[in-house]
């Protein structure tokens, strides 16, 4: 990539032929990769899966065959640098346990590959900043894979709030809870996960509040709780309740947990009505309702593969050399806020954050436009 990184302008470049698409190596072949990302590549318009990086060669070879890839497209973690010679692979998609994101983002940058990294960007502000720096120095793009910010339902919700039709927003409440961490048990190990329900699912509440308001919180107050004697929560927390204060006066009240029956919703209370996303954070079947004094309306929005949307956004950025809507800096800011949330819970007091004015201060240009069936 040459030249300065510009903001992505959201221009749709249509469906590309396989040889014109951005080639990716996926790093880490766990649940998310197998269940969501392989289908997302199949649904994408400008992204192509070209290589697999895994610690389990047998599994990787089976998956490669199923995907139409060859034995030569399978790499171990130790062989990662061999991707340097693969000119058809321009980007890596890091889908590893959280604490390994930094190492592979830096290694990818060092061999000149653009980096799409799963959330949370990393396990600390220091790690996340190191990833941003490594990509900057190498002149490659870094995007935090925040699928919610590319999802038509959330874009429509944000558009509704920013239009002013509901008046000033007073309160947002978001909940993301489930009875177990889903996927690998590494989520219960501090060394690999970096934290508990906050980094895994509470991040959706946090990041979506920031996305919908477009603002940055300047103060947080939080509690954490883990059921005593529950062996799952000896290293990471079970539940977190946290409140964010935004410059325009909006209060965002959030709860995440690994210990309650599945529920994922987000409600916004505003002067002239309220808005409800329920479910709010699932991969499919999202619902968006708007309730005012004169009408109750459900916006029927065409559902699209959320992972394909984020993937294609990044591919468009790689092809045009533009800054993604959710660059590394967007992930770093969430990491700062999560560290403040833990600090607040530890110290039992509100924690101040650096104040930022204006909207979308950490984001790049717009994501793809909303496509609506009818409303
Ligand atoms: P899994 O446990 O299902 O898979 C992780 C994979 O990482 C493993 O299968 C393994 O792949 C590889 N790995 C390498 N080292 C280790 C290690 N020490 N312990 C365990 N696995 C290791 O996790 P997920 O796929 O659910 O999550 C991966 C990442 O994706 C996380 O950062 C998570 O937060 C994120 N995620 C994002 C979602 C979203 O909606 N955006 C949803 C779910 C997860 P291999 O055998 O090939 O080496």
mmCIF file of C-alpha atoms and ligand atoms in Angstrom:
data_model
loop_
_atom_site.group_PDB
_atom_site.id
_atom_site.type_symbol
_atom_site.label_atom_id
_atom_site.label_comp_id
_atom_site.label_asym_id
_atom_site.label_seq_id
_atom_site.Cartn_x
_atom_site.Cartn_y
_atom_site.Cartn_z
ATOM 1 C CA UNK A 1 0.000 0.000 0.000
ATOM 2 C CA UNK A 2 1.334 3.436 -0.786
ATOM 3 C CA UNK A 3 0.318 6.973 0.072
ATOM 4 C CA UNK A 4 -1.624 8.323 3.023
ATOM 5 C CA UNK A 5 -4.561 6.450 4.450
ATOM 6 C CA UNK A 6 -7.780 8.284 3.564
ATOM 7 C CA UNK A 7 -11.236 7.713 5.047
ATOM 8 C CA UNK A 8 -13.353 5.100 3.292
ATOM 9 C CA UNK A 9 -16.257 6.852 1.560
ATOM 10 C CA UNK A 10 -18.690 3.933 1.587
ATOM 11 C CA UNK A 11 -18.753 3.574 -2.195
ATOM 12 C CA UNK A 12 -20.095 0.208 -3.249
ATOM 13 C CA UNK A 13 -17.798 -1.396 -5.788
ATOM 14 C CA UNK A 14 -20.045 -4.393 -6.536
ATOM 15 C CA UNK A 15 -19.292 -8.119 -6.685
ATOM 16 C CA UNK A 16 -15.778 -8.883 -7.841
ATOM 17 C CA UNK A 17 -14.414 -11.862 -9.763
ATOM 18 C CA UNK A 18 -12.328 -14.251 -7.594
ATOM 19 C CA UNK A 19 -9.008 -13.026 -8.973
ATOM 20 C CA UNK A 20 -9.933 -9.400 -8.233
ATOM 21 C CA UNK A 21 -10.844 -10.030 -4.606
ATOM 22 C CA UNK A 22 -8.668 -9.425 -1.565
ATOM 23 C CA UNK A 23 -7.079 -12.723 -0.508
ATOM 24 C CA UNK A 24 -7.049 -13.552 3.220
ATOM 25 C CA UNK A 25 -5.297 -15.960 5.532
ATOM 26 C CA UNK A 26 -7.456 -16.854 8.519
ATOM 27 C CA UNK A 27 -5.467 -17.406 11.707
ATOM 28 C CA UNK A 28 -7.115 -19.757 14.255
ATOM 29 C CA UNK A 29 -9.683 -22.295 13.126
ATOM 30 C CA UNK A 30 -12.085 -22.360 16.060
ATOM 31 C CA UNK A 31 -15.849 -21.979 16.370
ATOM 32 C CA UNK A 32 -16.138 -18.507 14.934
ATOM 33 C CA UNK A 33 -13.997 -19.334 11.919
ATOM 34 C CA UNK A 34 -15.761 -22.572 11.127
ATOM 35 C CA UNK A 35 -19.347 -21.554 11.853
ATOM 36 C CA UNK A 36 -19.413 -17.919 10.724
ATOM 37 C CA UNK A 37 -16.333 -16.887 8.753
ATOM 38 C CA UNK A 38 -16.219 -19.657 6.172
ATOM 39 C CA UNK A 39 -19.859 -18.896 5.242
ATOM 40 C CA UNK A 40 -19.056 -15.175 5.296
ATOM 41 C CA UNK A 41 -16.328 -15.640 2.687
ATOM 42 C CA UNK A 42 -18.855 -17.530 0.574
ATOM 43 C CA UNK A 43 -21.318 -14.628 0.921
ATOM 44 C CA UNK A 44 -18.765 -11.893 0.379
ATOM 45 C CA UNK A 45 -18.476 -9.723 -2.705
ATOM 46 C CA UNK A 46 -14.813 -8.806 -2.644
ATOM 47 C CA UNK A 47 -13.042 -11.135 -0.210
ATOM 48 C CA UNK A 48 -11.487 -14.536 -0.890
ATOM 49 C CA UNK A 49 -10.164 -17.095 1.558
ATOM 50 C CA UNK A 50 -6.733 -18.235 0.382
ATOM 51 C CA UNK A 51 -4.895 -19.732 3.366
ATOM 52 C CA UNK A 52 -5.444 -21.259 6.804
ATOM 53 C CA UNK A 53 -3.105 -20.866 9.783
ATOM 54 C CA UNK A 54 -3.603 -23.371 12.575
ATOM 55 C CA UNK A 55 -1.943 -25.295 15.377
ATOM 56 C CA UNK A 56 -3.879 -28.396 14.383
ATOM 57 C CA UNK A 57 -2.662 -29.502 10.953
ATOM 58 C CA UNK A 58 -5.014 -32.464 10.623
ATOM 59 C CA UNK A 59 -8.062 -30.313 11.313
ATOM 60 C CA UNK A 60 -6.770 -27.613 9.004
ATOM 61 C CA UNK A 61 -6.175 -30.087 6.156
ATOM 62 C CA UNK A 62 -9.717 -31.440 6.438
ATOM 63 C CA UNK A 63 -11.161 -27.933 6.414
ATOM 64 C CA UNK A 64 -8.885 -26.853 3.555
ATOM 65 C CA UNK A 65 -10.159 -29.753 1.437
ATOM 66 C CA UNK A 66 -13.760 -28.832 2.199
ATOM 67 C CA UNK A 67 -13.042 -25.237 1.216
ATOM 68 C CA UNK A 68 -11.332 -26.129 -2.041
ATOM 69 C CA UNK A 69 -7.891 -25.107 -0.773
ATOM 70 C CA UNK A 70 -4.750 -27.184 -1.205
ATOM 71 C CA UNK A 71 -2.283 -28.640 1.288
ATOM 72 C CA UNK A 72 0.090 -25.807 0.404
ATOM 73 C CA UNK A 73 -2.476 -23.297 1.680
ATOM 74 C CA UNK A 74 -2.194 -24.649 5.238
ATOM 75 C CA UNK A 75 0.374 -23.068 7.566
ATOM 76 C CA UNK A 76 1.322 -23.698 11.176
ATOM 77 C CA UNK A 77 1.793 -20.770 13.558
ATOM 78 C CA UNK A 78 5.546 -21.270 13.210
ATOM 79 C CA UNK A 79 5.255 -21.045 9.404
ATOM 80 C CA UNK A 80 3.219 -17.823 9.563
ATOM 81 C CA UNK A 81 6.048 -15.711 8.068
ATOM 82 C CA UNK A 82 5.986 -17.901 4.932
ATOM 83 C CA UNK A 83 2.817 -15.994 4.014
ATOM 84 C CA UNK A 84 5.134 -13.144 3.057
ATOM 85 C CA UNK A 85 5.767 -14.886 -0.259
ATOM 86 C CA UNK A 86 2.068 -15.247 -0.997
ATOM 87 C CA UNK A 87 1.341 -12.212 -3.149
ATOM 88 C CA UNK A 88 -2.277 -13.331 -3.496
ATOM 89 C CA UNK A 89 -2.741 -12.972 0.290
ATOM 90 C CA UNK A 90 -3.005 -9.302 1.167
ATOM 91 C CA UNK A 91 -4.662 -9.561 4.585
ATOM 92 C CA UNK A 92 -4.882 -11.768 7.641
ATOM 93 C CA UNK A 93 -7.970 -12.258 9.776
ATOM 94 C CA UNK A 94 -6.946 -12.955 13.383
ATOM 95 C CA UNK A 95 -9.465 -15.202 15.134
ATOM 96 C CA UNK A 96 -7.391 -16.380 18.100
ATOM 97 C CA UNK A 97 -7.863 -16.149 21.879
ATOM 98 C CA UNK A 98 -7.647 -12.481 22.865
ATOM 99 C CA UNK A 99 -4.147 -12.373 24.324
ATOM 100 C CA UNK A 100 -2.668 -13.774 21.091
ATOM 101 C CA UNK A 101 -4.056 -10.966 18.918
ATOM 102 C CA UNK A 102 -1.103 -8.679 19.544
ATOM 103 C CA UNK A 103 1.575 -11.187 18.569
ATOM 104 C CA UNK A 104 -0.077 -12.103 15.288
ATOM 105 C CA UNK A 105 -1.028 -8.537 14.375
ATOM 106 C CA UNK A 106 2.590 -7.468 14.816
ATOM 107 C CA UNK A 107 3.899 -10.493 12.902
ATOM 108 C CA UNK A 108 1.417 -9.815 10.094
ATOM 109 C CA UNK A 109 2.430 -6.159 9.890
ATOM 110 C CA UNK A 110 6.083 -7.164 9.747
ATOM 111 C CA UNK A 111 5.458 -9.259 6.639
ATOM 112 C CA UNK A 112 3.397 -6.483 5.041
ATOM 113 C CA UNK A 113 -0.088 -7.936 5.459
ATOM 114 C CA UNK A 114 -3.142 -5.861 6.372
ATOM 115 C CA UNK A 115 -4.787 -6.927 9.622
ATOM 116 C CA UNK A 116 -8.431 -7.576 10.400
ATOM 117 C CA UNK A 117 -8.542 -8.544 14.074
ATOM 118 C CA UNK A 118 -11.387 -10.018 16.076
ATOM 119 C CA UNK A 119 -12.764 -8.214 19.102
ATOM 120 C CA UNK A 120 -11.584 -7.372 21.691
ATOM 121 C CA UNK A 121 -8.630 -5.885 19.848
ATOM 122 C CA UNK A 122 -6.404 -7.141 22.644
ATOM 123 C CA UNK A 123 -6.261 -7.585 26.409
ATOM 124 C CA UNK A 124 -4.779 -4.222 27.437
ATOM 125 C CA UNK A 125 -4.355 -0.674 26.219
ATOM 126 C CA UNK A 126 -0.609 -1.260 25.928
ATOM 127 C CA UNK A 127 -1.059 -4.301 23.664
ATOM 128 C CA UNK A 128 -3.692 -2.581 21.549
ATOM 129 C CA UNK A 129 -1.542 0.520 21.098
ATOM 130 C CA UNK A 130 1.415 -1.661 20.117
ATOM 131 C CA UNK A 131 -0.738 -3.234 17.391
ATOM 132 C CA UNK A 132 -1.765 0.170 16.045
ATOM 133 C CA UNK A 133 1.843 1.331 16.056
ATOM 134 C CA UNK A 134 3.183 -1.800 14.342
ATOM 135 C CA UNK A 135 0.635 -1.467 11.542
ATOM 136 C CA UNK A 136 1.320 2.231 11.162
ATOM 137 C CA UNK A 137 5.069 1.698 10.936
ATOM 138 C CA UNK A 138 4.610 -1.088 8.379
ATOM 139 C CA UNK A 139 2.110 0.985 6.340
ATOM 140 C CA UNK A 140 -0.647 -1.622 6.580
ATOM 141 C CA UNK A 141 -4.266 -1.193 7.651
ATOM 142 C CA UNK A 142 -5.618 -2.441 10.963
ATOM 143 C CA UNK A 143 -9.337 -2.921 11.504
ATOM 144 C CA UNK A 144 -11.112 -4.054 14.666
ATOM 145 C CA UNK A 145 -13.752 -6.569 13.593
ATOM 146 C CA UNK A 146 -16.776 -4.869 15.143
ATOM 147 C CA UNK A 147 -19.507 -6.508 13.073
ATOM 148 C CA UNK A 148 -22.243 -4.558 14.898
ATOM 149 C CA UNK A 149 -21.070 -1.306 13.317
ATOM 150 C CA UNK A 150 -21.608 -2.787 9.829
ATOM 151 C CA UNK A 151 -25.027 -4.264 10.539
ATOM 152 C CA UNK A 152 -28.019 -2.619 8.830
ATOM 153 C CA UNK A 153 -30.190 -2.742 11.986
ATOM 154 C CA UNK A 154 -27.609 -0.869 14.039
ATOM 155 C CA UNK A 155 -26.924 1.585 11.249
ATOM 156 C CA UNK A 156 -30.659 2.268 10.974
ATOM 157 C CA UNK A 157 -30.894 2.756 14.754
ATOM 158 C CA UNK A 158 -28.002 5.198 14.692
ATOM 159 C CA UNK A 159 -29.531 7.059 11.733
ATOM 160 C CA UNK A 160 -32.833 7.338 13.613
ATOM 161 C CA UNK A 161 -31.162 8.751 16.710
ATOM 162 C CA UNK A 162 -28.960 11.164 14.757
ATOM 163 C CA UNK A 163 -31.936 12.401 12.699
ATOM 164 C CA UNK A 164 -33.312 13.989 15.867
ATOM 165 C CA UNK A 165 -36.804 12.563 15.229
ATOM 166 C CA UNK A 166 -36.876 11.073 18.729
ATOM 167 C CA UNK A 167 -35.517 14.247 20.324
ATOM 168 C CA UNK A 168 -32.667 14.189 22.794
ATOM 169 C CA UNK A 169 -31.551 10.825 24.090
ATOM 170 C CA UNK A 170 -31.627 10.471 27.868
ATOM 171 C CA UNK A 171 -30.775 6.860 28.608
ATOM 172 C CA UNK A 172 -29.445 3.754 26.890
ATOM 173 C CA UNK A 173 -29.661 0.393 28.589
ATOM 174 C CA UNK A 174 -27.867 -2.579 27.105
ATOM 175 C CA UNK A 175 -27.714 -6.157 28.330
ATOM 176 C CA UNK A 176 -25.635 -9.046 26.989
ATOM 177 C CA UNK A 177 -25.810 -12.157 29.150
ATOM 178 C CA UNK A 178 -25.519 -15.910 28.718
ATOM 179 C CA UNK A 179 -25.086 -18.838 31.070
ATOM 180 C CA UNK A 180 -21.638 -19.931 29.905
ATOM 181 C CA UNK A 181 -18.882 -18.431 27.875
ATOM 182 C CA UNK A 182 -19.498 -19.778 24.387
ATOM 183 C CA UNK A 183 -16.662 -21.437 22.494
ATOM 184 C CA UNK A 184 -13.303 -22.406 23.956
ATOM 185 C CA UNK A 185 -12.688 -22.685 27.673
ATOM 186 C CA UNK A 186 -9.764 -20.281 27.237
ATOM 187 C CA UNK A 187 -12.425 -17.630 27.967
ATOM 188 C CA UNK A 188 -12.173 -18.572 31.651
ATOM 189 C CA UNK A 189 -8.366 -18.227 31.739
ATOM 190 C CA UNK A 190 -7.115 -14.737 32.486
ATOM 191 C CA UNK A 191 -3.854 -15.235 30.608
ATOM 192 C CA UNK A 192 -5.670 -15.957 27.338
ATOM 193 C CA UNK A 193 -8.919 -14.017 27.727
ATOM 194 C CA UNK A 194 -7.647 -10.936 29.570
ATOM 195 C CA UNK A 195 -10.910 -10.694 31.525
ATOM 196 C CA UNK A 196 -14.328 -12.277 31.798
ATOM 197 C CA UNK A 197 -17.771 -11.338 30.521
ATOM 198 C CA UNK A 198 -16.765 -7.694 30.014
ATOM 199 C CA UNK A 199 -14.149 -8.320 27.318
ATOM 200 C CA UNK A 200 -16.239 -11.009 25.667
ATOM 201 C CA UNK A 201 -19.865 -9.820 25.678
ATOM 202 C CA UNK A 202 -19.983 -6.588 27.701
ATOM 203 C CA UNK A 203 -17.876 -5.083 24.936
ATOM 204 C CA UNK A 204 -20.963 -5.220 22.692
ATOM 205 C CA UNK A 205 -22.894 -3.018 25.149
ATOM 206 C CA UNK A 206 -19.978 -0.605 25.427
ATOM 207 C CA UNK A 207 -19.095 -0.427 21.775
ATOM 208 C CA UNK A 208 -22.697 -0.157 20.604
ATOM 209 C CA UNK A 209 -23.383 2.708 23.036
ATOM 210 C CA UNK A 210 -20.404 4.537 21.594
ATOM 211 C CA UNK A 211 -21.462 3.715 18.035
ATOM 212 C CA UNK A 212 -25.086 4.813 18.487
ATOM 213 C CA UNK A 213 -24.278 8.071 20.265
ATOM 214 C CA UNK A 214 -21.153 8.687 18.195
ATOM 215 C CA UNK A 215 -19.776 10.182 21.424
ATOM 216 C CA UNK A 216 -17.011 9.192 23.823
ATOM 217 C CA UNK A 217 -17.820 8.670 27.519
ATOM 218 C CA UNK A 218 -15.938 10.879 29.971
ATOM 219 C CA UNK A 219 -16.791 8.961 33.153
ATOM 220 C CA UNK A 220 -17.522 5.351 34.134
ATOM 221 C CA UNK A 221 -18.825 3.720 37.280
ATOM 222 C CA UNK A 222 -18.910 -0.054 37.653
ATOM 223 C CA UNK A 223 -19.456 -3.111 39.833
ATOM 224 C CA UNK A 224 -18.236 -6.622 39.165
ATOM 225 C CA UNK A 225 -19.532 -9.796 40.755
ATOM 226 C CA UNK A 226 -18.631 -13.492 40.637
ATOM 227 C CA UNK A 227 -20.667 -16.123 42.439
ATOM 228 C CA UNK A 228 -18.537 -17.279 45.382
ATOM 229 C CA UNK A 229 -17.302 -20.858 45.036
ATOM 230 C CA UNK A 230 -18.288 -21.120 41.363
ATOM 231 C CA UNK A 231 -15.165 -22.802 39.926
ATOM 232 C CA UNK A 232 -15.676 -21.126 36.540
ATOM 233 C CA UNK A 233 -14.913 -17.705 37.951
ATOM 234 C CA UNK A 234 -11.685 -18.088 39.856
ATOM 235 C CA UNK A 235 -9.670 -16.207 37.222
ATOM 236 C CA UNK A 236 -12.179 -13.985 35.392
ATOM 237 C CA UNK A 237 -15.306 -12.142 36.467
ATOM 238 C CA UNK A 238 -18.813 -13.474 35.970
ATOM 239 C CA UNK A 239 -20.827 -10.225 35.753
ATOM 240 C CA UNK A 240 -20.214 -6.519 35.286
ATOM 241 C CA UNK A 241 -22.611 -3.620 35.645
ATOM 242 C CA UNK A 242 -21.276 -0.356 34.265
ATOM 243 C CA UNK A 243 -22.575 3.126 33.644
ATOM 244 C CA UNK A 244 -21.117 5.550 31.126
ATOM 245 C CA UNK A 245 -21.653 9.317 31.028
ATOM 246 C CA UNK A 246 -21.475 11.006 27.623
ATOM 247 C CA UNK A 247 -20.812 14.720 26.976
ATOM 248 C CA UNK A 248 -24.332 15.439 25.646
ATOM 249 C CA UNK A 249 -25.823 14.202 28.925
ATOM 250 C CA UNK A 250 -26.713 10.688 27.743
ATOM 251 C CA UNK A 251 -26.333 8.001 30.400
ATOM 252 C CA UNK A 252 -25.656 4.446 29.256
ATOM 253 C CA UNK A 253 -26.385 1.705 31.767
ATOM 254 C CA UNK A 254 -25.105 -1.779 30.939
ATOM 255 C CA UNK A 255 -24.982 -5.304 32.297
ATOM 256 C CA UNK A 256 -23.053 -8.332 31.052
ATOM 257 C CA UNK A 257 -22.713 -11.766 32.549
ATOM 258 C CA UNK A 258 -21.731 -15.385 32.008
ATOM 259 C CA UNK A 259 -24.190 -16.411 34.696
ATOM 260 C CA UNK A 260 -27.704 -15.513 33.512
ATOM 261 C CA UNK A 261 -30.060 -16.972 30.937
ATOM 262 C CA UNK A 262 -29.388 -15.635 27.426
ATOM 263 C CA UNK A 263 -30.637 -12.109 26.775
ATOM 264 C CA UNK A 264 -29.230 -9.477 24.426
ATOM 265 C CA UNK A 265 -31.119 -6.209 24.113
ATOM 266 C CA UNK A 266 -30.579 -2.484 23.858
ATOM 267 C CA UNK A 267 -33.157 0.205 24.609
ATOM 268 C CA UNK A 268 -32.847 3.935 24.060
ATOM 269 C CA UNK A 269 -35.136 6.349 25.893
ATOM 270 C CA UNK A 270 -35.460 9.778 24.261
ATOM 271 C CA UNK A 271 -37.648 12.886 24.604
ATOM 272 C CA UNK A 272 -40.190 11.885 21.970
ATOM 273 C CA UNK A 273 -40.055 8.118 22.060
ATOM 274 C CA UNK A 274 -37.900 5.087 22.495
ATOM 275 C CA UNK A 275 -36.043 2.615 20.371
ATOM 276 C CA UNK A 276 -35.566 -1.069 21.070
ATOM 277 C CA UNK A 277 -33.154 -3.572 19.529
ATOM 278 C CA UNK A 278 -34.123 -7.027 20.768
ATOM 279 C CA UNK A 279 -32.264 -9.186 20.122
ATOM 280 C CA UNK A 280 -29.529 -6.624 19.740
ATOM 281 C CA UNK A 281 -26.263 -8.521 19.344
ATOM 282 C CA UNK A 282 -27.092 -11.868 17.738
ATOM 283 C CA UNK A 283 -25.769 -12.918 14.335
ATOM 284 C CA UNK A 284 -29.283 -13.144 12.857
ATOM 285 C CA UNK A 285 -32.927 -12.267 13.543
ATOM 286 C CA UNK A 286 -32.245 -8.783 14.900
ATOM 287 C CA UNK A 287 -35.354 -6.661 15.470
ATOM 288 C CA UNK A 288 -35.598 -2.896 15.651
ATOM 289 C CA UNK A 289 -38.722 -1.174 17.042
ATOM 290 C CA UNK A 290 -39.463 2.498 17.443
ATOM 291 C CA UNK A 291 -42.148 3.579 19.830
ATOM 292 C CA UNK A 292 -43.454 7.175 19.957
ATOM 293 C CA UNK A 293 -46.587 8.787 21.405
ATOM 294 C CA UNK A 294 -48.323 8.432 18.026
ATOM 295 C CA UNK A 295 -47.068 5.106 16.663
ATOM 296 C CA UNK A 296 -45.299 1.844 17.318
ATOM 297 C CA UNK A 297 -43.219 0.865 14.336
ATOM 298 C CA UNK A 298 -40.971 -2.073 13.553
ATOM 299 C CA UNK A 299 -38.405 -1.345 10.883
ATOM 300 C CA UNK A 300 -38.183 -4.336 8.574
ATOM 301 C CA UNK A 301 -34.646 -4.434 7.379
ATOM 302 C CA UNK A 302 -33.163 -6.952 4.990
ATOM 303 C CA UNK A 303 -30.879 -9.264 6.892
ATOM 304 C CA UNK A 304 -27.384 -9.703 5.462
ATOM 305 C CA UNK A 305 -24.471 -11.835 6.649
ATOM 306 C CA UNK A 306 -22.960 -9.519 9.262
ATOM 307 C CA UNK A 307 -19.500 -11.022 8.949
ATOM 308 C CA UNK A 308 -19.527 -10.687 5.151
ATOM 309 C CA UNK A 309 -20.391 -6.993 5.527
ATOM 310 C CA UNK A 310 -17.436 -6.262 7.800
ATOM 311 C CA UNK A 311 -15.127 -8.420 5.707
ATOM 312 C CA UNK A 312 -16.066 -6.639 2.495
ATOM 313 C CA UNK A 313 -15.727 -3.261 4.137
ATOM 314 C CA UNK A 314 -12.143 -4.130 5.035
ATOM 315 C CA UNK A 315 -11.445 -5.497 1.563
ATOM 316 C CA UNK A 316 -12.735 -2.263 0.025
ATOM 317 C CA UNK A 317 -10.412 -0.348 2.346
ATOM 318 C CA UNK A 318 -7.449 -2.538 1.387
ATOM 319 C CA UNK A 319 -8.194 -2.033 -2.300
ATOM 320 C CA UNK A 320 -8.579 1.710 -2.028
ATOM 321 C CA UNK A 321 -5.968 2.316 0.688
ATOM 322 C CA UNK A 322 -8.545 3.945 2.963
ATOM 323 C CA UNK A 323 -8.980 3.888 6.727
ATOM 324 C CA UNK A 324 -11.655 1.462 7.935
ATOM 325 C CA UNK A 325 -14.745 2.683 9.784
ATOM 326 C CA UNK A 326 -13.561 0.737 12.849
ATOM 327 C CA UNK A 327 -9.772 1.085 12.729
ATOM 328 C CA UNK A 328 -7.383 -0.116 15.422
ATOM 329 C CA UNK A 329 -7.857 3.163 17.301
ATOM 330 C CA UNK A 330 -11.546 2.308 17.778
ATOM 331 C CA UNK A 331 -10.517 -0.910 19.540
ATOM 332 C CA UNK A 332 -7.885 0.905 21.618
ATOM 333 C CA UNK A 333 -10.530 3.327 22.929
ATOM 334 C CA UNK A 334 -12.750 0.453 24.089
ATOM 335 C CA UNK A 335 -9.731 -1.069 25.793
ATOM 336 C CA UNK A 336 -9.154 2.218 27.660
ATOM 337 C CA UNK A 337 -12.764 2.316 28.789
ATOM 338 C CA UNK A 338 -12.722 -1.343 29.871
ATOM 339 C CA UNK A 339 -9.614 -0.726 31.954
ATOM 340 C CA UNK A 340 -11.423 2.220 33.566
ATOM 341 C CA UNK A 341 -14.464 -0.008 34.214
ATOM 342 C CA UNK A 342 -12.309 -2.547 36.079
ATOM 343 C CA UNK A 343 -10.571 0.259 37.958
ATOM 344 C CA UNK A 344 -13.907 1.754 39.019
ATOM 345 C CA UNK A 345 -15.147 -1.630 40.260
ATOM 346 C CA UNK A 346 -11.917 -2.212 42.192
ATOM 347 C CA UNK A 347 -11.839 1.218 43.786
ATOM 348 C CA UNK A 348 -15.602 1.657 44.273
ATOM 349 C CA UNK A 349 -15.689 5.106 42.709
ATOM 350 C CA UNK A 350 -16.345 6.786 39.354
ATOM 351 C CA UNK A 351 -13.300 6.976 37.072
ATOM 352 C CA UNK A 352 -12.736 9.897 34.724
ATOM 353 C CA UNK A 353 -11.671 9.354 31.128
ATOM 354 C CA UNK A 354 -10.060 11.751 28.726
ATOM 355 C CA UNK A 355 -12.756 14.028 27.315
ATOM 356 C CA UNK A 356 -13.241 13.994 23.546
ATOM 357 C CA UNK A 357 -15.624 16.375 21.782
ATOM 358 C CA UNK A 358 -17.347 15.714 18.469
ATOM 359 C CA UNK A 359 -18.654 12.559 16.838
ATOM 360 C CA UNK A 360 -16.819 9.441 15.701
ATOM 361 C CA UNK A 361 -13.439 10.711 16.800
ATOM 362 C CA UNK A 362 -11.806 7.287 16.485
ATOM 363 C CA UNK A 363 -13.651 6.077 13.368
ATOM 364 C CA UNK A 364 -12.812 6.229 9.699
ATOM 365 C CA UNK A 365 -15.243 7.016 6.879
ATOM 366 C CA UNK A 366 -18.768 5.597 6.628
ATOM 367 C CA UNK A 367 -19.544 1.907 6.455
ATOM 368 C CA UNK A 368 -21.794 0.557 3.696
ATOM 369 C CA UNK A 369 -25.237 2.171 3.412
ATOM 370 C CA UNK A 370 -28.336 0.667 5.025
ATOM 371 C CA UNK A 371 -30.469 -1.493 2.776
ATOM 372 C CA UNK A 372 -34.129 -1.571 3.852
ATOM 373 C CA UNK A 373 -36.904 -3.847 2.592
ATOM 374 C CA UNK A 374 -39.768 -1.703 3.847
ATOM 375 C CA UNK A 375 -40.590 0.253 6.949
HETATM 376 P P1 LIG B 1 -12.392 -20.882 19.810
HETATM 377 O O1 LIG B 1 -11.894 -21.351 21.111
HETATM 378 O O2 LIG B 1 -13.556 -21.574 19.216
HETATM 379 O O3 LIG B 1 -11.210 -20.906 18.725
HETATM 380 C C1 LIG B 1 -9.968 -20.313 18.957
HETATM 381 C C2 LIG B 1 -8.924 -20.985 18.090
HETATM 382 O O4 LIG B 1 -7.684 -20.341 18.330
HETATM 383 C C3 LIG B 1 -8.700 -22.457 18.412
HETATM 384 O O5 LIG B 1 -9.570 -23.309 17.766
HETATM 385 C C4 LIG B 1 -7.259 -22.647 17.951
HETATM 386 O O6 LIG B 1 -7.292 -22.852 16.541
HETATM 387 C C5 LIG B 1 -6.623 -21.284 18.160
HETATM 388 N N1 LIG B 1 -5.727 -21.262 19.329
HETATM 389 C C6 LIG B 1 -4.418 -20.971 19.274
HETATM 390 N N2 LIG B 1 -3.869 -21.012 20.485
HETATM 391 C C7 LIG B 1 -4.852 -21.361 21.346
HETATM 392 C C8 LIG B 1 -4.894 -21.581 22.739
HETATM 393 N N3 LIG B 1 -3.789 -21.438 23.517
HETATM 394 N N4 LIG B 1 -6.066 -21.946 23.307
HETATM 395 C C9 LIG B 1 -7.176 -22.059 22.560
HETATM 396 N N5 LIG B 1 -7.198 -21.848 21.219
HETATM 397 C C10 LIG B 1 -6.035 -21.510 20.607
HETATM 398 O O7 LIG B 1 -12.688 -19.313 19.957
HETATM 399 P P2 LIG B 1 -13.640 -18.408 19.057
HETATM 400 O O8 LIG B 1 -13.511 -18.770 17.632
HETATM 401 O O9 LIG B 1 -14.994 -18.405 19.643
HETATM 402 O O10 LIG B 1 -13.015 -16.946 19.329
HETATM 403 C C11 LIG B 1 -11.838 -16.491 18.688
HETATM 404 C C12 LIG B 1 -11.811 -14.957 18.711
HETATM 405 O O11 LIG B 1 -12.962 -14.467 18.024
HETATM 406 C C13 LIG B 1 -11.858 -14.319 20.095
HETATM 407 O O12 LIG B 1 -11.057 -13.175 20.113
HETATM 408 C C14 LIG B 1 -13.304 -13.931 20.281
HETATM 409 O O13 LIG B 1 -13.509 -12.856 21.162
HETATM 410 C C15 LIG B 1 -13.711 -13.585 18.869
HETATM 411 N N6 LIG B 1 -15.132 -13.782 18.620
HETATM 412 C C16 LIG B 1 -15.838 -12.769 18.001
HETATM 413 C C17 LIG B 1 -17.183 -12.916 17.731
HETATM 414 C C18 LIG B 1 -17.924 -11.849 17.012
HETATM 415 O O14 LIG B 1 -19.145 -11.890 16.957
HETATM 416 N N7 LIG B 1 -17.239 -10.891 16.417
HETATM 417 C C19 LIG B 1 -17.916 -14.112 18.159
HETATM 418 C C20 LIG B 1 -17.076 -15.147 18.734
HETATM 419 C C21 LIG B 1 -15.740 -14.944 18.953
HETATM 420 P P3 LIG B 1 -6.358 -23.945 15.837
HETATM 421 O O15 LIG B 1 -6.800 -25.277 16.431
HETATM 422 O O16 LIG B 1 -6.679 -23.798 14.403
HETATM 423 O O17 LIG B 1 -4.944 -23.614 16.190
#
